[in-house]
CSV table of C-alpha atoms and ligand atoms in Angstrom, one decimal:
chain,number,residue,atom,x,y,z
A,291,MET,CA,0.0,0.0,0.1
A,292,PHE,CA,1.2,3.4,-1.0
A,293,LYS,CA,0.1,7.0,-0.6
A,294,ILE,CA,0.5,10.5,-2.2
A,295,ALA,CA,-0.5,13.8,-0.9
A,296,LYS,CA,-3.3,15.4,-2.9
A,297,GLU,CA,-1.1,18.4,-3.5
A,298,ASN,CA,1.2,16.2,-5.4
A,299,LEU,CA,-1.3,14.7,-7.8
A,300,SER,CA,-0.6,17.2,-10.6
A,301,ALA,CA,3.0,15.9,-10.5
A,302,LEU,CA,1.5,12.3,-10.7
A,303,PHE,CA,-0.3,13.2,-13.8
A,304,GLN,CA,2.6,14.9,-15.3
A,305,LEU,CA,4.7,11.9,-14.7
A,306,ILE,CA,2.3,9.4,-16.2
A,307,ALA,CA,1.6,11.6,-19.0
A,308,GLU,CA,5.2,11.7,-19.9
A,309,LYS,CA,5.3,8.0,-20.6
A,310,GLN,CA,1.7,7.3,-21.8
A,311,GLU,CA,-1.6,8.8,-22.6
A,312,LEU,CA,-3.7,9.7,-19.6
A,313,TYR,CA,-7.5,10.0,-19.5
A,314,LEU,CA,-9.4,11.3,-16.3
A,315,PRO,CA,-12.5,13.2,-15.2
A,316,VAL,CA,-12.2,16.8,-16.3
A,317,LYS,CA,-14.6,19.7,-15.8
A,318,ALA,CA,-15.5,21.6,-19.0
A,319,ALA,CA,-18.6,23.7,-19.7
A,320,GLY,CA,-19.8,22.9,-16.2
A,321,GLN,CA,-19.9,19.0,-16.8
A,322,THR,CA,-17.4,16.4,-15.8
A,323,ASN,CA,-16.5,13.7,-18.3
A,324,PHE,CA,-13.4,11.8,-19.2
A,325,ALA,CA,-10.8,13.4,-21.3
A,326,ALA,CA,-7.2,13.4,-22.1
A,327,TRP,CA,-5.1,15.2,-19.4
A,328,ASP,CA,-3.1,18.4,-20.2
A,329,LYS,CA,-1.5,20.7,-17.8
A,330,ASP,CA,-4.3,23.2,-18.2
A,331,ALA,CA,-7.1,20.5,-17.6
A,332,GLN,CA,-9.7,21.2,-14.8
A,333,VAL,CA,-9.3,17.7,-13.2
A,334,ASP,CA,-12.3,16.9,-11.1
A,335,LEU,CA,-11.9,13.8,-8.8
A,336,ASP,CA,-14.8,15.1,-6.5
A,337,THR,CA,-17.7,14.4,-8.8
A,338,LEU,CA,-18.9,10.9,-8.0
A,339,LYS,CA,-20.3,10.3,-11.6
A,340,THR,CA,-19.2,11.6,-14.9
A,341,VAL,CA,-21.9,12.4,-17.2
A,342,LYS,CA,-20.9,9.7,-19.6
A,343,SER,CA,-19.2,6.7,-18.2
A,344,ALA,CA,-15.5,6.0,-18.9
A,345,LYS,CA,-16.4,3.4,-21.8
A,346,ASP,CA,-15.4,5.7,-24.4
A,347,ALA,CA,-11.6,4.9,-23.4
A,348,PHE,CA,-12.2,1.4,-24.6
A,349,PHE,CA,-15.2,1.7,-27.1
A,350,PRO,CA,-15.1,5.2,-28.4
A,351,GLN,CA,-18.4,6.9,-29.3
A,352,SER,CA,-17.2,6.9,-32.8
A,353,GLU,CA,-14.0,5.6,-34.6
A,354,ASN,CA,-12.8,5.0,-38.0
A,355,LEU,CA,-12.8,1.2,-39.2
A,356,TYR,CA,-11.2,1.6,-42.5
A,357,ASN,CA,-10.9,4.2,-45.5
A,358,VAL,CA,-11.4,3.3,-49.2
A,359,THR,CA,-9.4,5.4,-51.7
A,360,LYS,CA,-9.7,5.2,-55.6
A,361,LYS,CA,-6.5,5.3,-57.1
A,362,GLU,CA,-6.8,5.3,-61.0
A,363,LYS,CA,-9.0,2.3,-61.5
A,364,LYS,CA,-8.1,0.5,-58.4
A,365,MET,CA,-9.6,0.6,-54.9
A,366,HIS,CA,-7.0,0.9,-51.9
A,367,ILE,CA,-8.2,-0.2,-48.5
A,368,GLU,CA,-6.6,1.1,-45.5
A,369,PRO,CA,-7.6,-0.4,-42.3
A,370,GLY,CA,-8.1,1.9,-39.3
A,371,ALA,CA,-5.2,2.0,-36.8
A,372,LEU,CA,-5.3,-0.3,-33.7
A,373,LYS,CA,-4.3,1.1,-30.4
A,374,GLU,CA,-0.4,0.6,-30.0
A,375,GLN,CA,0.3,3.1,-27.3
A,376,ASP,CA,-0.2,2.3,-23.6
A,377,PHE,CA,-2.6,4.5,-21.8
A,378,VAL,CA,-4.0,5.1,-18.4
A,379,VAL,CA,-7.6,5.6,-17.3
A,380,PHE,CA,-7.5,7.4,-13.8
A,381,GLY,CA,-10.5,7.8,-11.6
A,382,MET,CA,-13.0,5.3,-12.9
A,383,ARG,CA,-15.5,4.0,-10.1
A,384,ALA,CA,-16.2,0.4,-9.2
A,385,CYS,CA,-19.4,0.4,-11.2
A,386,ASP,CA,-17.8,1.6,-14.4
A,387,VAL,CA,-14.8,-1.0,-14.0
A,388,LYS,CA,-17.5,-3.8,-13.8
A,389,GLY,CA,-19.1,-2.1,-16.9
A,390,VAL,CA,-15.7,-2.8,-18.7
A,391,GLU,CA,-16.2,-6.5,-17.6
A,392,VAL,CA,-19.6,-6.6,-19.4
A,393,LEU,CA,-18.2,-4.9,-22.5
A,394,ASP,CA,-15.3,-7.6,-22.3
A,395,ARG,CA,-17.8,-10.5,-22.6
A,396,VAL,CA,-19.2,-9.0,-25.9
A,397,PHE,CA,-16.2,-7.7,-27.6
A,398,LEU,CA,-13.5,-10.2,-26.6
A,399,ALA,CA,-15.9,-13.2,-27.5
A,400,ASP,CA,-15.5,-14.9,-30.7
A,401,PRO,CA,-15.1,-13.1,-33.2
A,402,ILE,CA,-12.9,-10.7,-31.2
A,403,ASP,CA,-13.4,-6.9,-32.0
A,404,SER,CA,-9.6,-6.0,-32.7
A,405,PHE,CA,-10.1,-2.4,-32.0
A,406,TYR,CA,-11.6,-3.0,-28.5
A,407,ALA,CA,-9.0,-5.8,-27.8
A,408,ALA,CA,-5.9,-3.5,-28.5
A,409,ARG,CA,-7.5,-0.9,-26.1
A,410,ARG,CA,-7.9,-3.3,-23.4
A,411,GLU,CA,-4.4,-4.7,-23.9
A,412,HIS,CA,-2.9,-1.2,-23.7
A,413,GLY,CA,-5.2,0.3,-21.1
A,414,THR,CA,-4.5,0.4,-17.3
A,415,ILE,CA,-7.3,1.4,-15.0
A,416,VAL,CA,-6.7,3.2,-11.8
A,417,ALA,CA,-10.0,3.2,-10.3
A,418,MET,CA,-11.2,5.3,-7.2
A,419,ALA,CA,-13.2,3.9,-4.4
A,420,CYS,CA,-16.4,6.1,-3.9
A,421,HIS,CA,-16.0,8.2,-0.7
A,422,GLU,CA,-19.7,9.0,-0.5
A,423,PRO,CA,-22.0,6.9,-2.9
A,424,GLU,CA,-25.1,8.9,-3.7
A,425,GLU,CA,-28.8,8.1,-3.6
A,426,THR,CA,-29.2,6.9,-7.3
A,427,CYS,CA,-26.4,4.4,-6.9
A,428,PHE,CA,-27.3,0.7,-6.5
A,429,CYS,CA,-24.2,-1.2,-7.6
A,430,LYS,CA,-24.3,-3.5,-4.5
A,431,VAL,CA,-27.4,-5.2,-6.1
A,432,PHE,CA,-25.0,-6.6,-8.7
A,433,GLY,CA,-22.3,-7.6,-6.2
A,434,ILE,CA,-20.1,-4.5,-6.8
A,435,ASP,CA,-18.4,-3.2,-3.9
A,436,ALA,CA,-18.1,0.7,-4.0
A,437,ALA,CA,-15.2,0.7,-1.6
A,438,GLN,CA,-13.0,-1.8,-3.3
A,439,PRO,CA,-12.9,-1.4,-7.1
A,440,ALA,CA,-11.7,-4.4,-8.9
A,441,SER,CA,-9.2,-2.6,-11.4
A,442,ASP,CA,-5.5,-2.7,-12.1
A,443,VAL,CA,-4.9,-0.1,-9.3
A,444,ALA,CA,-7.4,0.7,-6.6
A,445,ALA,CA,-7.1,4.2,-5.0
A,446,TRP,CA,-8.9,5.8,-2.1
A,447,MET,CA,-9.1,9.6,-1.4
A,448,ILE,CA,-8.8,10.0,2.4
A,449,GLY,CA,-8.4,13.4,3.9
A,450,GLU,CA,-5.5,14.9,2.1
A,451,ASP,CA,-4.0,11.7,0.7
A,452,LEU,CA,-4.7,9.5,-2.1
A,453,TYR,CA,-4.0,5.8,-1.2
A,454,TRP,CA,-2.7,3.6,-3.9
A,455,LYS,CA,-2.8,-0.3,-4.1
A,456,ALA,CA,-1.7,-2.2,-7.2
A,457,LEU,CA,-3.9,-5.4,-7.9
A,458,THR,CA,-2.6,-6.8,-11.1
A,459,GLU,CA,0.5,-7.0,-13.1
A,460,LYS,CA,-0.5,-3.9,-15.2
A,461,GLY,CA,-1.2,-2.2,-11.9
A,462,GLU,CA,2.4,-3.1,-10.4
A,463,ALA,CA,4.0,-1.8,-13.6
A,464,LEU,CA,2.3,1.6,-13.3
A,465,THR,CA,3.2,1.6,-9.6
A,466,GLU,CA,6.9,1.0,-10.4
A,467,ALA,CA,6.7,3.8,-13.2
A,468,VAL,CA,5.6,6.3,-10.6
A,469,LYS,CA,7.3,5.1,-7.4
A,470,GLU,CA,9.3,8.2,-6.9
A,471,LEU,CA,6.1,10.0,-5.9
A,472,LEU,CA,4.7,7.4,-3.7
A,473,THR,CA,5.4,6.7,-0.1
A,474,ASP,CA,4.8,3.6,1.8
A,475,ALA,CA,1.3,3.8,3.7
A,476,ASP,CA,-0.3,2.0,6.5
A,477,GLU,CA,-3.6,0.1,5.4
A,478,ALA,CA,-5.6,0.9,8.5
A,479,PRO,CA,-7.0,4.2,7.1
A,480,VAL,CA,-8.3,2.5,4.0
A,481,GLU,CA,-10.0,-0.2,6.2
A,482,GLU,CA,-11.6,2.5,8.1
A,483,GLU,CA,-12.7,4.2,4.9
A,484,LYS,CA,-14.1,1.0,3.5
A,485,GLU,CA,-16.3,0.6,6.6
A,486,ALA,CA,-17.4,4.1,6.4
A,487,VAL,CA,-18.5,3.7,2.7
A,488,HIS,CA,-20.3,0.4,3.4
A,489,ALA,CA,-22.3,2.2,6.1
A,490,ILE,CA,-23.4,4.7,3.6
A,491,VAL,CA,-24.1,2.1,1.0
A,492,GLU,CA,-26.4,0.3,3.4
A,493,LYS,CA,-28.7,3.2,3.8
A,494,LEU,CA,-29.2,4.0,0.1
A,495,PRO,CA,-32.7,3.9,-1.2
A,496,TYR,CA,-32.1,1.3,-4.0
A,497,MET,CA,-29.5,-0.9,-2.5
A,498,ASN,CA,-32.0,-3.5,-1.6
A,499,LEU,CA,-33.8,-3.7,-4.8
A,500,SER,CA,-34.8,-7.3,-5.4
A,501,LEU,CA,-33.9,-8.8,-8.8
A,502,GLU,CA,-35.8,-12.0,-7.8
A,503,GLY,CA,-37.5,-13.2,-11.0
A,504,TRP,CA,-35.2,-11.6,-13.3
A,505,ASN,CA,-32.6,-13.9,-15.0
A,506,GLY,CA,-32.2,-16.0,-18.0
A,507,ASP,CA,-34.9,-18.3,-17.3
A,508,ALA,CA,-37.6,-15.6,-17.0
A,509,LEU,CA,-37.8,-14.9,-20.8
A,510,LYS,CA,-41.1,-15.9,-21.9
A,511,GLU,CA,-43.0,-14.7,-18.7
A,512,LYS,CA,-41.3,-11.3,-18.6
A,513,PHE,CA,-41.4,-10.9,-22.6
A,514,ASP,CA,-45.2,-11.6,-22.7
A,515,SER,CA,-46.0,-9.4,-19.6
A,516,PRO,CA,-48.6,-6.7,-20.1
A,517,VAL,CA,-46.6,-4.5,-17.5
A,518,TRP,CA,-44.7,-3.1,-20.6
A,519,GLU,CA,-47.8,-1.7,-22.2
A,520,GLU,CA,-48.1,1.0,-19.6
A,521,LEU,CA,-44.6,1.2,-18.5
A,522,TYR,CA,-42.9,2.4,-21.8
A,523,LYS,CA,-45.4,5.2,-22.4
A,524,PRO,CA,-43.5,8.2,-21.0
A,525,CYS,CA,-40.4,7.3,-23.1
A,526,LEU,CA,-39.5,9.8,-25.6
A,527,ALA,CA,-37.1,7.5,-27.5
A,528,CYS,CA,-34.3,10.2,-26.8
A,529,GLY,CA,-31.5,7.5,-26.3
A,530,THR,CA,-30.0,9.3,-23.4
A,531,CYS,CA,-30.1,6.3,-21.2
A,532,THR,CA,-28.2,4.2,-23.6
A,533,PHE,CA,-25.4,6.9,-24.2
A,534,VAL,CA,-24.7,7.6,-20.5
A,535,CYS,CA,-24.7,3.9,-19.7
A,536,PRO,CA,-21.5,2.1,-19.1
A,537,THR,CA,-22.6,-1.3,-20.4
A,538,CYS,CA,-24.7,-0.5,-23.6
A,539,GLN,CA,-22.6,-1.8,-26.4
A,540,CYS,CA,-24.7,-1.2,-29.6
A,541,TYR,CA,-23.4,0.5,-32.5
A,542,ASP,CA,-24.0,1.4,-36.1
A,543,ILE,CA,-21.6,1.2,-39.1
A,544,LYS,CA,-21.8,4.0,-41.7
A,545,ASP,CA,-19.9,5.4,-44.8
A,546,TYR,CA,-18.9,8.9,-45.3
A,547,THR,CA,-17.8,10.0,-48.5
A,548,ALA,CA,-15.2,12.7,-49.0
A,549,GLY,CA,-14.0,13.3,-52.4
A,550,GLU,CA,-12.1,10.4,-53.7
A,551,SER,CA,-12.2,8.5,-50.2
A,552,VAL,CA,-14.9,6.9,-48.3
A,553,PHE,CA,-14.5,6.5,-44.5
A,554,ARG,CA,-16.3,3.6,-42.9
A,555,TYR,CA,-16.7,4.3,-39.2
A,556,ARG,CA,-18.8,3.0,-36.4
A,557,CYS,CA,-20.7,4.9,-33.7
A,558,TRP,CA,-22.7,4.2,-30.9
A,559,ASP,CA,-26.3,3.7,-31.5
A,560,SER,CA,-29.3,3.1,-29.2
A,561,CYS,CA,-32.0,0.3,-29.4
A,562,MET,CA,-34.4,3.0,-28.2
A,563,TYR,CA,-34.3,4.6,-31.8
A,564,SER,CA,-37.0,3.7,-34.4
A,565,ASP,CA,-34.4,3.1,-37.1
A,566,PHE,CA,-32.1,0.9,-35.0
A,567,THR,CA,-31.0,-2.1,-37.1
A,568,MET,CA,-33.3,-1.1,-39.9
A,569,MET,CA,-33.2,-3.6,-42.6
A,570,ALA,CA,-34.6,-3.8,-46.1
A,571,HIS,CA,-37.9,-5.3,-44.9
A,572,GLY,CA,-38.2,-2.5,-42.1
A,573,ASN,CA,-37.6,-2.8,-38.5
A,574,ASN,CA,-37.9,-6.0,-36.4
A,575,ARG,CA,-39.2,-4.0,-33.5
A,576,ASN,CA,-41.7,-1.6,-34.8
A,577,SER,CA,-43.2,0.0,-31.8
A,578,GLN,CA,-41.7,2.0,-29.0
A,579,MET,CA,-43.0,-0.6,-26.5
A,580,GLN,CA,-41.1,-3.3,-28.2
A,581,ARG,CA,-37.8,-1.2,-28.2
A,582,PHE,CA,-38.2,-0.2,-24.6
A,583,ARG,CA,-38.8,-3.7,-23.6
A,584,GLN,CA,-35.9,-4.8,-25.7
A,585,ARG,CA,-33.4,-2.6,-23.7
A,586,PHE,CA,-34.4,-3.9,-20.2
A,587,MET,CA,-34.9,-7.5,-21.5
A,588,HIS,CA,-31.3,-7.4,-22.8
A,589,LYS,CA,-29.8,-6.1,-19.5
A,590,LEU,CA,-31.9,-8.3,-17.1
A,591,VAL,CA,-32.6,-11.5,-19.1
A,592,TYR,CA,-30.9,-12.0,-22.4
A,593,TYR,CA,-27.4,-11.0,-21.2
A,594,PRO,CA,-27.4,-13.1,-18.0
A,595,ALA,CA,-28.6,-16.1,-20.3
A,596,ASN,CA,-25.6,-15.9,-22.2
A,597,ASN,CA,-23.1,-14.9,-19.5
A,598,ASP,CA,-23.5,-17.1,-16.6
A,599,GLY,CA,-26.1,-15.1,-14.9
A,600,MET,CA,-24.1,-11.8,-15.2
A,601,TYR,CA,-26.4,-8.8,-15.6
A,602,SER,CA,-25.5,-6.0,-17.9
A,603,CYS,CA,-26.4,-3.4,-15.6
A,604,VAL,CA,-24.0,-2.2,-12.9
A,605,GLY,CA,-26.3,0.0,-10.8
A,606,CYS,CA,-24.5,3.2,-11.7
A,607,GLY,CA,-27.7,5.1,-11.5
A,608,ARG,CA,-26.9,7.5,-14.6
A,609,CYS,CA,-30.3,6.5,-16.3
A,610,VAL,CA,-31.9,7.4,-12.8
A,611,GLU,CA,-30.6,10.7,-13.1
A,612,LYS,CA,-30.5,11.6,-16.7
A,613,CYS,CA,-33.9,10.2,-18.2
A,614,PRO,CA,-36.0,13.3,-19.1
A,615,SER,CA,-39.1,11.2,-18.5
A,616,ALA,CA,-38.0,9.7,-15.1
A,617,LEU,CA,-37.9,6.2,-16.6
A,618,ASN,CA,-35.1,3.8,-15.6
A,619,ILE,CA,-34.0,0.3,-14.7
A,620,VAL,CA,-35.2,0.7,-11.2
A,621,LYS,CA,-38.6,1.7,-12.2
A,622,VAL,CA,-38.9,-1.2,-14.4
A,623,VAL,CA,-37.8,-3.6,-11.8
A,624,LYS,CA,-40.2,-2.2,-9.3
A,625,ALA,CA,-43.2,-2.1,-11.7
A,626,PHE,CA,-42.9,-5.9,-12.1
A,627,GLN,CA,-42.6,-6.3,-8.2
A,628,ASP,CA,-45.6,-4.0,-7.7
A,629,GLN,CA,-47.9,-5.1,-10.6
A,630,GLY,CA,-46.7,-8.7,-11.0
A,631,GLY,CA,-45.6,-9.8,-14.6
A,632,GLU,CA,-48.4,-12.2,-15.4
A,633,LYS,CA,-51.5,-10.2,-15.3
B,620,SF4,S1,-36.1,5.6,-21.1
B,620,SF4,FE1,-35.8,8.0,-20.9
B,620,SF4,S2,-33.7,8.3,-21.3
B,620,SF4,FE2,-34.2,6.3,-22.2
B,620,SF4,S3,-34.9,6.7,-24.4
B,620,SF4,FE3,-36.8,6.8,-23.1
B,620,SF4,S4,-37.2,8.9,-22.4
B,620,SF4,FE4,-35.0,8.7,-23.2
B,621,SF4,S1,-29.0,0.7,-16.9
B,621,SF4,FE1,-28.8,2.6,-15.9
B,621,SF4,S2,-28.0,1.9,-13.8
B,621,SF4,FE2,-27.8,0.3,-15.1
B,621,SF4,S3,-25.6,0.6,-15.8
B,621,SF4,FE3,-26.9,1.4,-17.4
B,621,SF4,S4,-27.1,3.6,-16.9
B,621,SF4,FE4,-26.3,2.5,-15.2
């Protein structure tokens, strides 16, 4: 266990950034999101939840897959570059780290997504324990410990110090690279901090949300339930919930023509949109109820059915905070609890 004084964190960021890219929460235009560090960045480690999760670091909102250029009568195809440079994502929270595990099971399964795999290979995660989880958090429902992130390096901000513990080989390597700024530390303050965080977590309103009846076996019962018919109605199909979510992984692939070249890129998409996965014959899900149902069935039934019971929600609560119609996964689970799914 090591520690570094808060006042020396700028030096730590400078040292990391001399050797590799560094992404961390930065405040800009009144919002905090993950961004590349530079010496003028307004680093914000106090905001618990960035507006968007840190998933861009591994699965960017938009990226080029390849370019096609016409040269005389021949087409020249140039694949998009895979990540080759090491980088650090500093300040993720335990829920977002678990979100990366959810993405891993999609993008690292056969056929492996080479763009994502390259980023996972080169990325090191330094995650910060939550000091004061908020009312919208319910990570514990999914077995996540807000006080002990399962990352390459776990960090705790306690008083005027940041405590630092390497948990993986990548974490050890990063620790070695910045060791000149770290000092040995006693574990006792961290153990006390964990207890204090757990005490807060126990009192949060959604921490005891029951997922009983939601799993891979509940497919037909949940799919056919009339509960969806009322529940979906306030949904505006804005897609906000999917864009802030650390586990949503749908994307579209499009072409962009620029003179003699065509760029093929992918960008995040939302299953809440009416043109999502549009095919020649139309859309498989042709009502907003069906699209709404798909999002929650995927997180609570389909994904666990294919991933050893693991849900594809991590209880970060962003959809609880950001949906303009106050719809979210908590409301869905509660609606089924209150009304039953079989009427
Ligand atoms: S559930 Fe809310 S955030 Fe999601 S698409 Fe509907 S209105 Fe938008
Ligand atoms: S569904 Fe909502 S609470 Fe769950 S991970 Fe996504 S944004 Fe967070």
